[in-house]
């Protein structure tokens, strides 16, 4: 149900319904176009416009035509022409999908290359405080590994700061808070478990949304769908920004409590 709500767009659904109605009133393309538009209207509830018109609908229409008409397709020139158009539409959609996947694969590869090239030399551990934590050598090794790994995510956010601070008003403050949380954590390894949400959820989600905006910014032509995706990502970043502030409050309060013990 949530997926249907998220995919519902009044304008595109209205256009599809008009075309669907016209396909019956005017008999456009014979029975096949009516089948095609019926599938489009249904699939728009679960898939985006591209997938509905160029992949799902033509694919299922072709299958339906072969089942309903079989060899009789060859007996009707107009029906065969419509069938051929469906095949061509699916072919164009398939080629577009391949191109999009290749482009996205290249963009995805950029992210680990950027992260792996970043150094963790700015993350300094206080060995004396780590010894005071009384954790085992294995536990401290795991703690350092986790801190270094997720600190690289922060450094990636720093590397795209020039772009992002013009798109997200709170970006600079968010980075300051993230850095402050790391400063608190590196001296308090026992807080790692209490900060699971920050490391494994909030920070990860924030990086994912930023990466999506950066990838869309690479597009030569920005479509309306791209603009909507960016706006959605900004809204989600604003939510995570508040979560970062709660994380900072938690880590500082926990540290004060630890000092009282």
mmCIF file of C-alpha atoms in Angstrom:
data_model
loop_
_atom_site.group_PDB
_atom_site.id
_atom_site.type_symbol
_atom_site.label_atom_id
_atom_site.label_comp_id
_atom_site.label_asym_id
_atom_site.label_seq_id
_atom_site.Cartn_x
_atom_site.Cartn_y
_atom_site.Cartn_z
ATOM 1 C CA UNK A 1 0.000 0.000 0.000
ATOM 2 C CA UNK A 2 2.830 2.428 0.858
ATOM 3 C CA UNK A 3 4.413 1.761 -2.529
ATOM 4 C CA UNK A 4 1.119 2.647 -4.273
ATOM 5 C CA UNK A 5 0.922 5.924 -2.339
ATOM 6 C CA UNK A 6 4.548 6.800 -3.094
ATOM 7 C CA UNK A 7 4.118 6.092 -6.806
ATOM 8 C CA UNK A 8 0.798 7.907 -7.182
ATOM 9 C CA UNK A 9 1.203 11.066 -9.282
ATOM 10 C CA UNK A 10 -2.116 12.765 -10.178
ATOM 11 C CA UNK A 11 -0.938 14.329 -13.464
ATOM 12 C CA UNK A 12 0.638 11.252 -15.001
ATOM 13 C CA UNK A 13 -2.237 9.078 -13.805
ATOM 14 C CA UNK A 14 -4.772 11.510 -15.332
ATOM 15 C CA UNK A 15 -2.933 11.482 -18.671
ATOM 16 C CA UNK A 16 -2.823 7.688 -18.649
ATOM 17 C CA UNK A 17 -6.544 7.454 -17.859
ATOM 18 C CA UNK A 18 -7.395 9.846 -20.711
ATOM 19 C CA UNK A 19 -5.345 7.779 -23.175
ATOM 20 C CA UNK A 20 -6.904 4.615 -21.782
ATOM 21 C CA UNK A 21 -10.432 5.990 -22.320
ATOM 22 C CA UNK A 22 -9.604 7.210 -25.838
ATOM 23 C CA UNK A 23 -8.219 3.803 -26.757
ATOM 24 C CA UNK A 24 -11.723 2.376 -26.224
ATOM 25 C CA UNK A 25 -13.720 5.304 -27.644
ATOM 26 C CA UNK A 26 -11.695 5.633 -30.828
ATOM 27 C CA UNK A 27 -10.465 2.067 -31.093
ATOM 28 C CA UNK A 28 -6.891 3.277 -31.479
ATOM 29 C CA UNK A 29 -4.649 0.450 -32.608
ATOM 30 C CA UNK A 30 -7.389 -2.108 -32.303
ATOM 31 C CA UNK A 31 -7.602 -4.260 -29.204
ATOM 32 C CA UNK A 32 -3.859 -4.187 -28.528
ATOM 33 C CA UNK A 33 -3.630 -0.506 -27.653
ATOM 34 C CA UNK A 34 -6.517 -0.865 -25.222
ATOM 35 C CA UNK A 35 -4.697 -3.763 -23.576
ATOM 36 C CA UNK A 36 -1.483 -1.720 -23.560
ATOM 37 C CA UNK A 37 -3.098 1.319 -21.882
ATOM 38 C CA UNK A 38 -4.926 -0.855 -19.346
ATOM 39 C CA UNK A 39 -1.579 -2.316 -18.292
ATOM 40 C CA UNK A 40 0.005 1.157 -18.214
ATOM 41 C CA UNK A 41 -2.678 2.503 -15.856
ATOM 42 C CA UNK A 42 -2.244 -0.477 -13.525
ATOM 43 C CA UNK A 43 1.553 -0.500 -13.570
ATOM 44 C CA UNK A 44 1.819 3.237 -12.798
ATOM 45 C CA UNK A 45 0.678 2.376 -9.268
ATOM 46 C CA UNK A 46 3.812 0.299 -8.743
ATOM 47 C CA UNK A 47 6.417 1.509 -11.268
ATOM 48 C CA UNK A 48 7.644 4.801 -12.665
ATOM 49 C CA UNK A 49 6.556 6.297 -16.007
ATOM 50 C CA UNK A 50 9.516 4.957 -17.953
ATOM 51 C CA UNK A 51 9.107 1.384 -16.736
ATOM 52 C CA UNK A 52 5.318 1.450 -17.207
ATOM 53 C CA UNK A 53 5.237 2.760 -20.799
ATOM 54 C CA UNK A 54 8.440 1.261 -22.217
ATOM 55 C CA UNK A 55 8.969 -2.013 -20.332
ATOM 56 C CA UNK A 56 6.028 -3.417 -18.382
ATOM 57 C CA UNK A 57 3.125 -2.499 -20.689
ATOM 58 C CA UNK A 58 4.680 -3.410 -24.057
ATOM 59 C CA UNK A 59 6.126 -6.631 -22.636
ATOM 60 C CA UNK A 60 2.821 -7.820 -21.200
ATOM 61 C CA UNK A 61 0.921 -6.641 -24.288
ATOM 62 C CA UNK A 62 3.180 -8.731 -26.526
ATOM 63 C CA UNK A 63 2.625 -11.780 -24.331
ATOM 64 C CA UNK A 64 -1.155 -11.148 -24.295
ATOM 65 C CA UNK A 65 -1.237 -10.750 -28.105
ATOM 66 C CA UNK A 66 0.593 -14.015 -28.653
ATOM 67 C CA UNK A 67 -1.794 -15.816 -26.295
ATOM 68 C CA UNK A 68 -4.995 -14.240 -27.672
ATOM 69 C CA UNK A 69 -4.227 -14.132 -31.378
ATOM 70 C CA UNK A 70 -1.299 -16.457 -32.019
ATOM 71 C CA UNK A 71 -0.841 -17.073 -35.744
ATOM 72 C CA UNK A 72 -3.895 -14.919 -36.523
ATOM 73 C CA UNK A 73 -1.697 -11.846 -36.027
ATOM 74 C CA UNK A 74 -0.377 -12.444 -39.544
ATOM 75 C CA UNK A 75 -3.909 -12.346 -40.980
ATOM 76 C CA UNK A 76 -4.580 -8.766 -39.861
ATOM 77 C CA UNK A 77 -2.181 -6.141 -41.217
ATOM 78 C CA UNK A 78 -3.310 -3.412 -38.793
ATOM 79 C CA UNK A 79 -3.047 -5.761 -35.822
ATOM 80 C CA UNK A 80 0.396 -6.856 -36.980
ATOM 81 C CA UNK A 81 1.472 -3.214 -37.314
ATOM 82 C CA UNK A 82 0.356 -2.472 -33.745
ATOM 83 C CA UNK A 83 2.106 -5.625 -32.524
ATOM 84 C CA UNK A 84 5.309 -4.546 -34.300
ATOM 85 C CA UNK A 85 5.089 -1.130 -32.629
ATOM 86 C CA UNK A 86 4.867 -2.850 -29.244
ATOM 87 C CA UNK A 87 7.955 -4.895 -30.044
ATOM 88 C CA UNK A 88 9.794 -1.752 -31.144
ATOM 89 C CA UNK A 89 8.723 0.087 -27.982
ATOM 90 C CA UNK A 90 9.989 -2.753 -25.798
ATOM 91 C CA UNK A 91 13.245 -2.839 -27.762
ATOM 92 C CA UNK A 92 13.771 0.901 -27.265
ATOM 93 C CA UNK A 93 12.959 0.534 -23.566
ATOM 94 C CA UNK A 94 15.385 -2.367 -23.223
ATOM 95 C CA UNK A 95 18.209 -0.424 -24.873
ATOM 96 C CA UNK A 96 17.471 2.565 -22.621
ATOM 97 C CA UNK A 97 17.596 0.324 -19.540
ATOM 98 C CA UNK A 98 20.987 -1.078 -20.578
ATOM 99 C CA UNK A 99 22.370 2.426 -21.166
ATOM 100 C CA UNK A 100 21.027 3.656 -17.832
ATOM 101 C CA UNK A 101 22.510 0.684 -15.990
ATOM 102 C CA UNK A 102 25.931 1.221 -17.581
ATOM 103 C CA UNK A 103 25.875 4.910 -16.673
ATOM 104 C CA UNK A 104 24.753 4.195 -13.103
ATOM 105 C CA UNK A 105 27.393 1.471 -12.718
ATOM 106 C CA UNK A 106 30.073 3.990 -13.661
ATOM 107 C CA UNK A 107 28.699 6.487 -11.153
ATOM 108 C CA UNK A 108 28.510 3.870 -8.409
ATOM 109 C CA UNK A 109 32.140 2.958 -9.050
ATOM 110 C CA UNK A 110 33.122 6.567 -8.433
ATOM 111 C CA UNK A 111 31.982 6.443 -4.814
ATOM 112 C CA UNK A 112 34.265 3.670 -3.486
ATOM 113 C CA UNK A 113 37.165 5.130 -5.516
ATOM 114 C CA UNK A 114 36.704 8.480 -3.789
ATOM 115 C CA UNK A 115 36.346 6.905 -0.345
ATOM 116 C CA UNK A 116 39.269 4.510 -0.750
ATOM 117 C CA UNK A 117 41.505 7.378 -1.816
ATOM 118 C CA UNK A 118 40.776 9.274 1.402
ATOM 119 C CA UNK A 119 43.188 9.021 4.285
ATOM 120 C CA UNK A 120 42.233 8.506 7.917
ATOM 121 C CA UNK A 121 45.248 10.456 9.192
ATOM 122 C CA UNK A 122 42.998 13.157 10.685
ATOM 123 C CA UNK A 123 41.405 10.648 13.039
ATOM 124 C CA UNK A 124 43.661 10.546 16.097
ATOM 125 C CA UNK A 125 43.047 8.099 18.914
ATOM 126 C CA UNK A 126 44.002 8.873 22.499
ATOM 127 C CA UNK A 127 45.773 5.644 23.404
ATOM 128 C CA UNK A 128 45.744 6.442 27.108
ATOM 129 C CA UNK A 129 41.949 6.809 27.146
ATOM 130 C CA UNK A 130 41.594 3.661 25.092
ATOM 131 C CA UNK A 131 43.590 1.731 27.692
ATOM 132 C CA UNK A 132 41.416 3.210 30.430
ATOM 133 C CA UNK A 133 38.363 1.691 28.728
ATOM 134 C CA UNK A 134 39.704 -1.739 29.781
ATOM 135 C CA UNK A 135 38.582 -3.326 26.530
ATOM 136 C CA UNK A 136 40.471 -6.300 25.127
ATOM 137 C CA UNK A 137 42.971 -5.921 22.286
ATOM 138 C CA UNK A 138 40.488 -7.509 19.872
ATOM 139 C CA UNK A 139 37.695 -5.143 20.972
ATOM 140 C CA UNK A 140 39.912 -2.094 20.581
ATOM 141 C CA UNK A 141 41.030 -3.280 17.163
ATOM 142 C CA UNK A 142 37.403 -3.652 16.096
ATOM 143 C CA UNK A 143 36.573 -0.208 17.507
ATOM 144 C CA UNK A 144 39.410 1.471 15.600
ATOM 145 C CA UNK A 145 38.471 -0.324 12.413
ATOM 146 C CA UNK A 146 34.848 0.829 12.655
ATOM 147 C CA UNK A 147 35.881 4.418 13.417
ATOM 148 C CA UNK A 148 38.285 4.555 10.474
ATOM 149 C CA UNK A 149 35.756 2.990 8.117
ATOM 150 C CA UNK A 150 32.921 5.375 8.962
ATOM 151 C CA UNK A 151 35.192 8.397 9.259
ATOM 152 C CA UNK A 152 35.895 7.926 5.543
ATOM 153 C CA UNK A 153 32.183 8.489 4.960
ATOM 154 C CA UNK A 154 32.545 11.828 6.727
ATOM 155 C CA UNK A 155 35.568 12.661 4.584
ATOM 156 C CA UNK A 156 33.559 11.875 1.462
ATOM 157 C CA UNK A 157 30.930 14.356 2.666
ATOM 158 C CA UNK A 158 33.728 16.892 3.079
ATOM 159 C CA UNK A 159 34.970 16.204 -0.458
ATOM 160 C CA UNK A 160 31.617 17.258 -1.992
ATOM 161 C CA UNK A 161 31.061 20.188 0.365
ATOM 162 C CA UNK A 162 31.479 22.851 -2.349
ATOM 163 C CA UNK A 163 28.554 21.379 -4.272
ATOM 164 C CA UNK A 164 26.321 20.354 -1.397
ATOM 165 C CA UNK A 165 26.452 23.477 0.771
ATOM 166 C CA UNK A 166 24.728 25.356 -2.058
ATOM 167 C CA UNK A 167 21.970 22.744 -2.236
ATOM 168 C CA UNK A 168 21.369 21.983 1.451
ATOM 169 C CA UNK A 169 21.277 24.908 3.903
ATOM 170 C CA UNK A 170 22.240 22.829 6.941
ATOM 171 C CA UNK A 171 25.071 20.935 5.213
ATOM 172 C CA UNK A 172 27.944 22.830 6.840
ATOM 173 C CA UNK A 173 26.391 22.546 10.303
ATOM 174 C CA UNK A 174 25.680 18.854 9.719
ATOM 175 C CA UNK A 175 29.366 18.200 8.950
ATOM 176 C CA UNK A 176 30.373 20.083 12.081
ATOM 177 C CA UNK A 177 28.069 17.939 14.216
ATOM 178 C CA UNK A 178 29.231 14.706 12.549
ATOM 179 C CA UNK A 179 32.851 15.640 13.202
ATOM 180 C CA UNK A 180 32.050 16.527 16.801
ATOM 181 C CA UNK A 181 30.368 13.152 17.341
ATOM 182 C CA UNK A 182 33.457 11.362 16.012
ATOM 183 C CA UNK A 183 35.644 13.417 18.355
ATOM 184 C CA UNK A 184 33.535 12.245 21.274
ATOM 185 C CA UNK A 185 33.492 8.626 20.128
ATOM 186 C CA UNK A 186 37.206 8.116 19.470
ATOM 187 C CA UNK A 187 37.965 8.696 23.128
ATOM 188 C CA UNK A 188 35.053 6.630 24.400
ATOM 189 C CA UNK A 189 35.016 3.199 22.722
ATOM 190 C CA UNK A 190 32.367 1.863 25.132
ATOM 191 C CA UNK A 191 29.871 4.296 23.597
ATOM 192 C CA UNK A 192 30.090 2.555 20.238
ATOM 193 C CA UNK A 193 27.143 0.262 20.966
ATOM 194 C CA UNK A 194 25.013 3.178 22.127
ATOM 195 C CA UNK A 195 25.733 5.041 18.879
ATOM 196 C CA UNK A 196 24.601 2.266 16.527
ATOM 197 C CA UNK A 197 21.901 4.488 15.051
ATOM 198 C CA UNK A 198 24.420 7.211 14.202
ATOM 199 C CA UNK A 199 27.009 4.964 12.538
ATOM 200 C CA UNK A 200 24.905 2.302 10.887
ATOM 201 C CA UNK A 201 21.725 4.209 10.085
ATOM 202 C CA UNK A 202 21.820 8.019 10.214
ATOM 203 C CA UNK A 203 25.312 8.538 8.764
ATOM 204 C CA UNK A 204 24.847 5.830 6.144
ATOM 205 C CA UNK A 205 21.479 7.230 5.042
ATOM 206 C CA UNK A 206 22.889 10.752 4.909
ATOM 207 C CA UNK A 207 25.775 9.670 2.684
ATOM 208 C CA UNK A 208 23.386 7.741 0.406
ATOM 209 C CA UNK A 209 21.164 10.822 -0.081
ATOM 210 C CA UNK A 210 24.141 13.100 -0.702
ATOM 211 C CA UNK A 211 25.562 10.616 -3.204
ATOM 212 C CA UNK A 212 22.210 10.544 -5.030
ATOM 213 C CA UNK A 213 22.190 14.346 -5.310
ATOM 214 C CA UNK A 214 25.799 14.385 -6.521
ATOM 215 C CA UNK A 215 25.039 11.734 -9.149
ATOM 216 C CA UNK A 216 21.976 13.627 -10.399
ATOM 217 C CA UNK A 217 24.035 16.815 -10.592
ATOM 218 C CA UNK A 218 26.221 15.067 -13.194
ATOM 219 C CA UNK A 219 23.252 14.801 -15.562
ATOM 220 C CA UNK A 220 23.665 17.127 -18.523
ATOM 221 C CA UNK A 221 19.896 17.583 -18.809
ATOM 222 C CA UNK A 222 17.928 17.757 -15.569
ATOM 223 C CA UNK A 223 14.458 16.316 -16.006
ATOM 224 C CA UNK A 224 11.432 17.116 -13.861
ATOM 225 C CA UNK A 225 11.799 13.684 -12.293
ATOM 226 C CA UNK A 226 15.436 14.468 -11.402
ATOM 227 C CA UNK A 227 14.341 17.741 -9.761
ATOM 228 C CA UNK A 228 11.702 15.893 -7.744
ATOM 229 C CA UNK A 229 14.240 13.272 -6.635
ATOM 230 C CA UNK A 230 16.602 16.023 -5.478
ATOM 231 C CA UNK A 231 13.827 17.740 -3.528
ATOM 232 C CA UNK A 232 12.872 14.439 -1.880
ATOM 233 C CA UNK A 233 16.509 13.803 -0.968
ATOM 234 C CA UNK A 234 16.773 17.295 0.559
ATOM 235 C CA UNK A 235 13.698 16.649 2.698
ATOM 236 C CA UNK A 236 15.198 13.374 3.894
ATOM 237 C CA UNK A 237 18.530 15.084 4.652
ATOM 238 C CA UNK A 238 16.688 17.652 6.773
ATOM 239 C CA UNK A 239 15.161 14.827 8.814
ATOM 240 C CA UNK A 240 18.530 13.127 9.300
ATOM 241 C CA UNK A 241 20.035 16.492 10.260
ATOM 242 C CA UNK A 242 17.745 16.588 13.311
ATOM 243 C CA UNK A 243 18.733 12.998 14.108
ATOM 244 C CA UNK A 244 22.408 14.043 14.104
ATOM 245 C CA UNK A 245 21.612 16.675 16.715
ATOM 246 C CA UNK A 246 19.916 14.047 18.885
ATOM 247 C CA UNK A 247 22.944 11.774 18.410
ATOM 248 C CA UNK A 248 25.276 14.532 19.592
ATOM 249 C CA UNK A 249 23.152 15.197 22.646
ATOM 250 C CA UNK A 250 23.182 11.487 23.455
ATOM 251 C CA UNK A 251 26.926 11.015 23.072
ATOM 252 C CA UNK A 252 27.769 14.061 25.206
ATOM 253 C CA UNK A 253 25.263 13.104 27.914
ATOM 254 C CA UNK A 254 26.621 9.562 28.001
ATOM 255 C CA UNK A 255 30.136 10.913 28.371
ATOM 256 C CA UNK A 256 29.116 13.134 31.289
ATOM 257 C CA UNK A 257 27.377 10.178 32.937
ATOM 258 C CA UNK A 258 30.511 8.069 32.471
ATOM 259 C CA UNK A 259 32.625 10.755 34.194
ATOM 260 C CA UNK A 260 30.259 10.772 37.194
ATOM 261 C CA UNK A 261 30.644 7.036 37.744
#
